[in-house]
C-alpha positions as CSV (number, residue, x, y, z in Angstrom):
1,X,0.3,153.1,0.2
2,X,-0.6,150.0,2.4
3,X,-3.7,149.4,3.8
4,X,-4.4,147.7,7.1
5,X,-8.3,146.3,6.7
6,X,-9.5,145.3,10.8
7,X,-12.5,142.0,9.9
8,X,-14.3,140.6,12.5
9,X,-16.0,137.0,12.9
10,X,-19.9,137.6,13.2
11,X,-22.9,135.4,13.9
12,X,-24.3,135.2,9.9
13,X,-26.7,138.2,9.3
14,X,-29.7,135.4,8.0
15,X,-29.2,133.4,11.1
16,X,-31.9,134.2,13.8
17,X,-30.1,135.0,17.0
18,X,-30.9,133.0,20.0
19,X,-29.9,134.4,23.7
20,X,-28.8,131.3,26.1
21,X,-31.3,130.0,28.7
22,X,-29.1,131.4,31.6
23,X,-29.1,135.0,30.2
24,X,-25.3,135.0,29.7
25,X,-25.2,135.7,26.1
26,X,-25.9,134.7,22.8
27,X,-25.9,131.1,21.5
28,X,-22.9,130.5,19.3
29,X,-22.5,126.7,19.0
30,X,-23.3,124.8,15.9
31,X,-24.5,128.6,14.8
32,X,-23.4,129.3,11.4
33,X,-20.7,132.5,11.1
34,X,-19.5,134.9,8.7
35,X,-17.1,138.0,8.4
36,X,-19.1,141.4,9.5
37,X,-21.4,143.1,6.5
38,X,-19.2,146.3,7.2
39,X,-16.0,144.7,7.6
40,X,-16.7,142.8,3.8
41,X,-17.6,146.9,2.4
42,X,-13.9,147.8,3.8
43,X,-12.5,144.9,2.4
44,X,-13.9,146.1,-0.9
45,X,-13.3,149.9,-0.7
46,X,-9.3,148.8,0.1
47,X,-9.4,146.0,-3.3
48,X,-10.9,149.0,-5.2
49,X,-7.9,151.2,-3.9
50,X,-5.5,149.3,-5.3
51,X,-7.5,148.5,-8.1
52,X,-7.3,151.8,-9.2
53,X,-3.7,152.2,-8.1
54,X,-3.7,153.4,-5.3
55,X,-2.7,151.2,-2.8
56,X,0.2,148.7,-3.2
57,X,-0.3,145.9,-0.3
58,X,-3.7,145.0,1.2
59,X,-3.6,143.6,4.8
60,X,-6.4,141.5,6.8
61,X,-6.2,141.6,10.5
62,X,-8.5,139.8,12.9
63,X,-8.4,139.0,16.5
64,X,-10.2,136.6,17.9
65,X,-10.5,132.7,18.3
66,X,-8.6,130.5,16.1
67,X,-11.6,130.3,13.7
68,X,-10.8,134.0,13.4
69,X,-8.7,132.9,10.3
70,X,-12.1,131.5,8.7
71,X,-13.0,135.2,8.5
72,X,-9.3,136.2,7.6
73,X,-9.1,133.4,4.4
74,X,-12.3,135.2,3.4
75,X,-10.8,138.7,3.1
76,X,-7.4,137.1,1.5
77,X,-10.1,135.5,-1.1
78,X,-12.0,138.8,-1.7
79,X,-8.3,140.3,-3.2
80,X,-5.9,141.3,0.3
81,X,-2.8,140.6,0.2
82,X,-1.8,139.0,3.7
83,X,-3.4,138.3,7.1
84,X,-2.7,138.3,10.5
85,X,-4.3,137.3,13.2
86,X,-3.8,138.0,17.0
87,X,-5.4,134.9,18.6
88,X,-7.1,134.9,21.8
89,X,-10.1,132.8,23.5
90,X,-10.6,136.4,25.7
91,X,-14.0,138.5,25.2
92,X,-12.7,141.4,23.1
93,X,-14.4,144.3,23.8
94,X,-13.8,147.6,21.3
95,X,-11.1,149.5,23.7
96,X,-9.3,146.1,24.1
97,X,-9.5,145.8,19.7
98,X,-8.3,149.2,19.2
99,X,-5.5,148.8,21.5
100,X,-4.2,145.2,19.3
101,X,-5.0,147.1,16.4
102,X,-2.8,150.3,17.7
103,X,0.1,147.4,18.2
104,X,-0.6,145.9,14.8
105,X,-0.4,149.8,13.0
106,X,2.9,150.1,14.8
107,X,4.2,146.4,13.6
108,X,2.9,146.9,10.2
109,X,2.8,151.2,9.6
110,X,0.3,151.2,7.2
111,X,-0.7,154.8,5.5
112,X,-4.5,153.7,6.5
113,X,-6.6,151.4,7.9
114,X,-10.3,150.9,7.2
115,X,-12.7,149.2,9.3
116,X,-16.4,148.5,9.2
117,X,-18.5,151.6,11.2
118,X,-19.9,149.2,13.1
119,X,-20.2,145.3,14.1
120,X,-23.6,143.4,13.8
121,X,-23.1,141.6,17.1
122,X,-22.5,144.3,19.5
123,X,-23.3,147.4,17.7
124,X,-20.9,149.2,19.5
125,X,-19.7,151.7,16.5
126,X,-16.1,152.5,18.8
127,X,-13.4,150.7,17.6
128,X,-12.6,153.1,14.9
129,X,-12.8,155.8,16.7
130,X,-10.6,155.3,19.8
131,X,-7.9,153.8,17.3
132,X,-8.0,157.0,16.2
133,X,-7.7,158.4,19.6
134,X,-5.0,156.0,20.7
135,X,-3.1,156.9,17.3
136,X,-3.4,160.3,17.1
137,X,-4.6,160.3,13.7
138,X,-7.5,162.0,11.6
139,X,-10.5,160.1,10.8
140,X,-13.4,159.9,8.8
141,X,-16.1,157.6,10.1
142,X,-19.3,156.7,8.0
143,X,-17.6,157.0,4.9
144,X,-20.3,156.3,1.5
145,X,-17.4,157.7,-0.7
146,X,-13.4,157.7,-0.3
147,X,-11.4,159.7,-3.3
148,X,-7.7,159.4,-2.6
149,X,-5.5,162.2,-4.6
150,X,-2.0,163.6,-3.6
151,X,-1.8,162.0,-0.1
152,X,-5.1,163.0,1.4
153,X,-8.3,161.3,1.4
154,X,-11.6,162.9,0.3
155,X,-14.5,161.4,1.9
156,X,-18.3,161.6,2.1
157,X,-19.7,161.1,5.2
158,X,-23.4,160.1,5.9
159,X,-24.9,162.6,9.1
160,X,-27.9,163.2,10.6
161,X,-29.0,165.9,8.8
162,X,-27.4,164.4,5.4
163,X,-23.9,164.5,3.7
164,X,-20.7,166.1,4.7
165,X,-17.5,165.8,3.2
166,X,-14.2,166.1,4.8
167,X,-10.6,166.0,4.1
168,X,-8.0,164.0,6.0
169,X,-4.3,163.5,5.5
170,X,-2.8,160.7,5.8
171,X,-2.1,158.3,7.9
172,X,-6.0,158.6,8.7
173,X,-8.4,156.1,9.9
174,X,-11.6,155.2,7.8
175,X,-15.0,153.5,9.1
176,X,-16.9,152.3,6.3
177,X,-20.9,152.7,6.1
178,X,-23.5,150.8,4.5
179,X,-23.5,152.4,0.7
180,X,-20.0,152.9,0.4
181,X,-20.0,149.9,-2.3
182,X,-21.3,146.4,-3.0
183,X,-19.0,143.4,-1.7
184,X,-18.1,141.2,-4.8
185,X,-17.9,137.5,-4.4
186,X,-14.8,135.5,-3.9
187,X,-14.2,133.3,-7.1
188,X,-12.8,129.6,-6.9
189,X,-10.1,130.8,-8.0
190,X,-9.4,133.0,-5.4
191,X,-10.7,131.1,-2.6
192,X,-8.0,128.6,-3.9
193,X,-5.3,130.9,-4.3
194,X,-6.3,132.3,-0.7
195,X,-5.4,129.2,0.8
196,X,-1.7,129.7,-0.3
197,X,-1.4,133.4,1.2
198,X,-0.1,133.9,4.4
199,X,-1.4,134.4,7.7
200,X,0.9,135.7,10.3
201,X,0.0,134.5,14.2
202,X,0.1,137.0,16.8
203,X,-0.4,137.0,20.5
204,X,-1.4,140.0,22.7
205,X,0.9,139.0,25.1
206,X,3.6,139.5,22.3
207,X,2.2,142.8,20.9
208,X,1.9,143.6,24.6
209,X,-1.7,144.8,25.4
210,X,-3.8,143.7,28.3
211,X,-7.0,142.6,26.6
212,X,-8.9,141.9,30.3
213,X,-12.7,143.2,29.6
214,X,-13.0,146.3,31.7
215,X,-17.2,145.8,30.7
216,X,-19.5,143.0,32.9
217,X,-22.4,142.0,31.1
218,X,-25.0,141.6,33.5
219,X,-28.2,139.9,31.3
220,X,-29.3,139.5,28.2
221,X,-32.7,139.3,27.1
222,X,-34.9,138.9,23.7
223,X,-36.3,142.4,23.0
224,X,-40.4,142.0,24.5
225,X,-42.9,141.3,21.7
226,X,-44.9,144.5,20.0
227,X,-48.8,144.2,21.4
228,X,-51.2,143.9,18.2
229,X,-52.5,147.8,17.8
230,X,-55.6,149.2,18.0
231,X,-58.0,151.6,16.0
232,X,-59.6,154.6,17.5
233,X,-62.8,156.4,15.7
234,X,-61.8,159.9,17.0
235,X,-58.4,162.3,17.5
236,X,-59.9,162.8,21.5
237,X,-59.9,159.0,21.7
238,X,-56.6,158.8,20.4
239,X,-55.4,161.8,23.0
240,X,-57.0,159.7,25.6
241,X,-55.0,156.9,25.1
242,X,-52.2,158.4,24.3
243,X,-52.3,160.2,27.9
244,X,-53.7,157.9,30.0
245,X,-52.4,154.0,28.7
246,X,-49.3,155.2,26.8
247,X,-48.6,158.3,29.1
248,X,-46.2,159.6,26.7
249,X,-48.0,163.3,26.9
């Protein structure tokens, strides 16, 4: 089967975020950047697919800015196959991803696509899930284990009140959570032969979505800093507090 693997480009998870003086965002410039923690797990789950033979062509798709293929070479040095990239200088916001991506499944008509559960930037934890919607297709979101056998997917999913496993057919859409597996390292090797492999461009004026935010941010701030805490000597001291300075009961 081939396997269409969505990575995103991501401020890098050990770099401090710093939101703008105006408010209007985050600050990007001279700001080091990496592909998204979730997106590498995918990456890994779909080499380890084919790995064990069950998946014939691996394919990286990012959308984004031109250094979008940055994030793309990565992927193609981790063990996929091909990338493609739909370039665009536009905010992307998840409906406006999962309708590229929706294009890209139709282009490409892969038997699955796996994408990170979530990215580290935004948090928003949606694209998956309205690709799934805007396919039609099962999906299995959170996935910390993915056995493929006889054209169906077995995966474990991490919930709230612990682990649930489903069953999907396929086509299906995955979202891959934190303990799914460990990202391996690109070798030299393969960060050399990466640079051979090819990228296709895309546009989404020629895939034909309308990627116009339909979200206005209004402000960004720094979360406030925690106050020190304090010791109390008795439980009706701590009642006290907690009903007249905290008034949460």
């Amino acid at each position: 089967m081939k396997v269409l693997v969505a990575v995103k480009r991501v401020i890098d998870a050990n770099v401090k975020v710093r939101v703008k003086p105006d408010g209007t965002g985050v600050e990007t410039a001279n700001v080091k950047m990496a592909m998204n923690p979730f997106c590498e797990i995918a990456v890994e789950e779909a080499i380890r697919l084919k790995e064990a033979g069950k998946a014939t062509e691996i394919v990286a798709v990012s959308c984004g800015p031109a250094q979008a293929q940055e994030t793309i070479r990565t992927a193609l040095a981790m063990g996929a196959d091909r990338g493609i990239h739909v370039q665009t200088d536009v905010e992307l916001q998840p409906l406006a991803v999962a309708k590229l991506l929706k294009a890209v499944v139709a282009k490409e008509n892969p038997q699955l696509v796996i994408l990170g559960k979530q990215a580290i930037d935004d948090d928003c934890s949606q694209t998956g899930q309205m690709l799934a919607g805007l396919l039609d297709w099962p999906q299995a979101t959170f996935a910390s284990k993915i056995v493929a056998q006889d054209g169906k997917l077995e995966v474990t999913r991490e919930v709230d009140s612990g682990l649930e496993t489903v069953r999907v057919n396929l086509p299906a859409i995955v979202t891959t959570d934190l303990r799914l597996n460990e990202p391996r390292y690109a070798s030299l090797p393969n960060i050399m032969k990466a640079k051979k492999k090819p990228i296709e461009p895309l546009t989404p004026e020629a895939l034909g979505v309308d990627v116009a935010p339909r979200l206005k941010t209004l402000k960004v701030i720094e979360p406030q800093k925690r106050k020190s805490g304090v010791k109390v000597k008795s439980v009706a001291e701590l009642v006290d507090k907690l009903r007249n300075e905290a008034k949460v009961i």
